[in-house]
JSON list of C-alpha atoms in Angstrom, two decimals:
[
{"chain": "A", "resi": 1, "resn": "MET", "atom": "CA", "xyz": [18.19, -3.45, 1.97]},
{"chain": "A", "resi": 2, "resn": "LYS", "atom": "CA", "xyz": [16.65, -6.59, 2.85]},
{"chain": "A", "resi": 3, "resn": "CYS", "atom": "CA", "xyz": [13.12, -5.18, 3.56]},
{"chain": "A", "resi": 4, "resn": "THR", "atom": "CA", "xyz": [12.82, -3.14, 0.50]},
{"chain": "A", "resi": 5, "resn": "PRO", "atom": "CA", "xyz": [9.41, -3.78, -1.21]},
{"chain": "A", "resi": 6, "resn": "VAL", "atom": "CA", "xyz": [9.72, -5.49, -4.60]},
{"chain": "A", "resi": 7, "resn": "ASN", "atom": "CA", "xyz": [7.02, -6.87, -7.02]},
{"chain": "A", "resi": 8, "resn": "VAL", "atom": "CA", "xyz": [4.55, -4.31, -5.79]},
{"chain": "A", "resi": 9, "resn": "PHE", "atom": "CA", "xyz": [1.09, -5.04, -7.41]},
{"chain": "A", "resi": 10, "resn": "LEU", "atom": "CA", "xyz": [-2.31, -3.37, -7.12]},
{"chain": "A", "resi": 11, "resn": "SER", "atom": "CA", "xyz": [-5.48, -5.26, -7.82]},
{"chain": "A", "resi": 12, "resn": "ARG", "atom": "CA", "xyz": [-9.15, -4.42, -7.34]},
{"chain": "A", "resi": 13, "resn": "ASN", "atom": "CA", "xyz": [-10.72, -6.07, -4.45]},
{"chain": "A", "resi": 14, "resn": "GLY", "atom": "CA", "xyz": [-14.42, -5.65, -4.76]},
{"chain": "A", "resi": 15, "resn": "ASP", "atom": "CA", "xyz": [-16.32, -2.36, -5.73]},
{"chain": "A", "resi": 16, "resn": "ASN", "atom": "CA", "xyz": [-14.61, 0.04, -3.33]},
{"chain": "A", "resi": 17, "resn": "SER", "atom": "CA", "xyz": [-11.32, -1.43, -2.35]},
{"chain": "A", "resi": 18, "resn": "ILE", "atom": "CA", "xyz": [-8.02, -2.53, -3.70]},
{"chain": "A", "resi": 19, "resn": "LYS", "atom": "CA", "xyz": [-5.25, -4.99, -2.57]},
{"chain": "A", "resi": 20, "resn": "VAL", "atom": "CA", "xyz": [-1.59, -4.04, -2.49]},
{"chain": "A", "resi": 21, "resn": "SER", "atom": "CA", "xyz": [0.70, -6.83, -2.64]},
{"chain": "A", "resi": 22, "resn": "TRP", "atom": "CA", "xyz": [4.52, -6.95, -2.35]},
{"chain": "A", "resi": 23, "resn": "GLU", "atom": "CA", "xyz": [7.53, -9.06, -1.36]},
{"chain": "A", "resi": 24, "resn": "THR", "atom": "CA", "xyz": [10.55, -8.45, 0.69]},
{"chain": "A", "resi": 25, "resn": "GLU", "atom": "CA", "xyz": [13.99, -10.44, 0.73]},
{"chain": "A", "resi": 26, "resn": "ASN", "atom": "CA", "xyz": [13.75, -10.97, 4.50]},
{"chain": "A", "resi": 27, "resn": "ALA", "atom": "CA", "xyz": [10.79, -11.44, 6.83]},
{"chain": "A", "resi": 28, "resn": "CYS", "atom": "CA", "xyz": [9.77, -7.81, 7.65]},
{"chain": "A", "resi": 29, "resn": "LEU", "atom": "CA", "xyz": [6.89, -5.99, 9.28]},
{"chain": "A", "resi": 30, "resn": "GLY", "atom": "CA", "xyz": [4.86, -4.05, 6.67]},
{"chain": "A", "resi": 31, "resn": "TYR", "atom": "CA", "xyz": [1.80, -1.74, 6.27]},
{"chain": "A", "resi": 32, "resn": "ILE", "atom": "CA", "xyz": [0.38, 0.91, 4.16]},
{"chain": "A", "resi": 33, "resn": "LEU", "atom": "CA", "xyz": [-0.02, 4.59, 4.86]},
{"chain": "A", "resi": 34, "resn": "TYR", "atom": "CA", "xyz": [-2.54, 6.18, 2.47]},
{"chain": "A", "resi": 35, "resn": "GLY", "atom": "CA", "xyz": [-4.77, 9.25, 1.94]},
{"chain": "A", "resi": 36, "resn": "ASP", "atom": "CA", "xyz": [-6.51, 11.32, -0.68]},
{"chain": "A", "resi": 37, "resn": "SER", "atom": "CA", "xyz": [-3.66, 13.84, -0.78]},
{"chain": "A", "resi": 38, "resn": "SER", "atom": "CA", "xyz": [0.01, 13.28, -1.33]},
{"chain": "A", "resi": 39, "resn": "TYR", "atom": "CA", "xyz": [0.77, 15.46, 1.59]},
{"chain": "A", "resi": 40, "resn": "GLU", "atom": "CA", "xyz": [-1.79, 13.84, 4.03]},
{"chain": "A", "resi": 41, "resn": "ILE", "atom": "CA", "xyz": [-1.15, 10.03, 4.01]},
{"chain": "A", "resi": 42, "resn": "GLU", "atom": "CA", "xyz": [-2.15, 9.45, 7.56]},
{"chain": "A", "resi": 43, "resn": "ARG", "atom": "CA", "xyz": [-4.56, 6.44, 7.29]},
{"chain": "A", "resi": 44, "resn": "VAL", "atom": "CA", "xyz": [-3.09, 3.09, 8.12]},
{"chain": "A", "resi": 45, "resn": "ALA", "atom": "CA", "xyz": [-4.08, -0.15, 6.39]},
{"chain": "A", "resi": 46, "resn": "VAL", "atom": "CA", "xyz": [-2.52, -3.50, 7.74]},
{"chain": "A", "resi": 47, "resn": "ASN", "atom": "CA", "xyz": [-2.89, -7.15, 6.79]},
{"chain": "A", "resi": 48, "resn": "SER", "atom": "CA", "xyz": [-5.44, -8.26, 9.29]},
{"chain": "A", "resi": 49, "resn": "GLU", "atom": "CA", "xyz": [-4.58, -11.97, 8.53]},
{"chain": "A", "resi": 50, "resn": "ASN", "atom": "CA", "xyz": [-0.76, -11.70, 9.33]},
{"chain": "A", "resi": 51, "resn": "LEU", "atom": "CA", "xyz": [0.35, -8.99, 11.74]},
{"chain": "A", "resi": 52, "resn": "GLY", "atom": "CA", "xyz": [3.81, -10.55, 12.12]},
{"chain": "A", "resi": 53, "resn": "LYS", "atom": "CA", "xyz": [6.88, -10.41, 9.97]},
{"chain": "A", "resi": 54, "resn": "SER", "atom": "CA", "xyz": [6.58, -12.02, 6.56]},
{"chain": "A", "resi": 55, "resn": "LYS", "atom": "CA", "xyz": [8.49, -12.12, 3.19]},
{"chain": "A", "resi": 56, "resn": "GLU", "atom": "CA", "xyz": [5.03, -11.90, 1.39]},
{"chain": "A", "resi": 57, "resn": "HIS", "atom": "CA", "xyz": [2.78, -8.95, 2.18]},
{"chain": "A", "resi": 58, "resn": "SER", "atom": "CA", "xyz": [-0.92, -8.23, 1.15]},
{"chain": "A", "resi": 59, "resn": "VAL", "atom": "CA", "xyz": [-2.85, -5.28, 2.48]},
{"chain": "A", "resi": 60, "resn": "VAL", "atom": "CA", "xyz": [-6.53, -4.20, 1.61]},
{"chain": "A", "resi": 61, "resn": "ILE", "atom": "CA", "xyz": [-7.35, -0.63, 1.46]},
{"chain": "A", "resi": 62, "resn": "SER", "atom": "CA", "xyz": [-11.32, -0.24, 1.73]},
{"chain": "A", "resi": 63, "resn": "ASN", "atom": "CA", "xyz": [-13.95, 2.39, 1.46]},
{"chain": "A", "resi": 64, "resn": "LEU", "atom": "CA", "xyz": [-12.44, 4.15, -1.42]},
{"chain": "A", "resi": 65, "resn": "LEU", "atom": "CA", "xyz": [-14.49, 6.45, -3.89]},
{"chain": "A", "resi": 66, "resn": "THR", "atom": "CA", "xyz": [-14.19, 5.80, -7.62]},
{"chain": "A", "resi": 67, "resn": "THR", "atom": "CA", "xyz": [-13.93, 9.54, -8.30]},
{"chain": "A", "resi": 68, "resn": "ASN", "atom": "CA", "xyz": [-10.89, 10.33, -6.04]},
{"chain": "A", "resi": 69, "resn": "ALA", "atom": "CA", "xyz": [-7.20, 10.03, -6.51]},
{"chain": "A", "resi": 70, "resn": "TYR", "atom": "CA", "xyz": [-5.50, 8.18, -3.59]},
{"chain": "A", "resi": 71, "resn": "TYR", "atom": "CA", "xyz": [-1.87, 8.05, -2.57]},
{"chain": "A", "resi": 72, "resn": "PHE", "atom": "CA", "xyz": [0.11, 5.52, -0.48]},
{"chain": "A", "resi": 73, "resn": "VAL", "atom": "CA", "xyz": [3.49, 4.47, 0.75]},
{"chain": "A", "resi": 74, "resn": "ILE", "atom": "CA", "xyz": [4.62, 0.97, 1.90]},
{"chain": "A", "resi": 75, "resn": "VAL", "atom": "CA", "xyz": [6.15, 1.20, 5.30]},
{"chain": "A", "resi": 76, "resn": "SER", "atom": "CA", "xyz": [8.53, -1.80, 5.66]},
{"chain": "A", "resi": 77, "resn": "ASP", "atom": "CA", "xyz": [10.42, -2.15, 8.94]},
{"chain": "A", "resi": 78, "resn": "GLU", "atom": "CA", "xyz": [9.55, 1.44, 9.69]},
{"chain": "A", "resi": 79, "resn": "GLN", "atom": "CA", "xyz": [11.01, 2.85, 6.38]},
{"chain": "A", "resi": 80, "resn": "PRO", "atom": "CA", "xyz": [8.54, 4.43, 3.97]},
{"chain": "A", "resi": 81, "resn": "TYR", "atom": "CA", "xyz": [8.85, 3.43, 0.27]},
{"chain": "A", "resi": 82, "resn": "GLY", "atom": "CA", "xyz": [7.04, 5.04, -2.59]},
{"chain": "A", "resi": 83, "resn": "ASN", "atom": "CA", "xyz": [7.98, 5.99, -6.16]},
{"chain": "A", "resi": 84, "resn": "ASN", "atom": "CA", "xyz": [11.32, 7.85, -6.00]},
{"chain": "A", "resi": 85, "resn": "GLY", "atom": "CA", "xyz": [10.69, 9.27, -2.57]},
{"chain": "A", "resi": 86, "resn": "ASN", "atom": "CA", "xyz": [7.02, 10.27, -3.34]},
{"chain": "A", "resi": 87, "resn": "PRO", "atom": "CA", "xyz": [3.74, 8.40, -2.59]},
{"chain": "A", "resi": 88, "resn": "ILE", "atom": "CA", "xyz": [2.35, 6.13, -5.25]},
{"chain": "A", "resi": 89, "resn": "ALA", "atom": "CA", "xyz": [-0.90, 7.68, -6.91]},
{"chain": "A", "resi": 90, "resn": "PHE", "atom": "CA", "xyz": [-3.84, 5.65, -8.20]},
{"chain": "A", "resi": 91, "resn": "TYR", "atom": "CA", "xyz": [-7.59, 6.03, -9.12]},
{"chain": "A", "resi": 92, "resn": "LEU", "atom": "CA", "xyz": [-9.76, 3.10, -8.08]},
{"chain": "A", "resi": 93, "resn": "ASN", "atom": "CA", "xyz": [-11.29, 2.99, -11.60]},
{"chain": "A", "resi": 94, "resn": "ASP", "atom": "CA", "xyz": [-7.73, 2.46, -13.12]},
{"chain": "A", "resi": 95, "resn": "ILE", "atom": "CA", "xyz": [-7.11, -0.75, -11.12]},
{"chain": "A", "resi": 96, "resn": "ASN", "atom": "CA", "xyz": [-8.24, -4.02, -12.57]}
]
């Protein structure tokens, strides 16, 4: 698919946030759904600097606790993408 996320990268963005970056072959709309349970990923994070279609995407997830596990999926052109159909898991302290 032309909007499938590739080159997904997580990086620390201050004390309590991360930045999720990815690319798509075509210009697509993209955002993140996340939460602290793999069954409840209902919070939304968007790129506030670029709300339109793009080939390069970058979204900051803020107000995270260092002790919690978090889960997210990338939504690209209204299709969710994770890790083999499951949300991607991370701990804030594991991200550099």
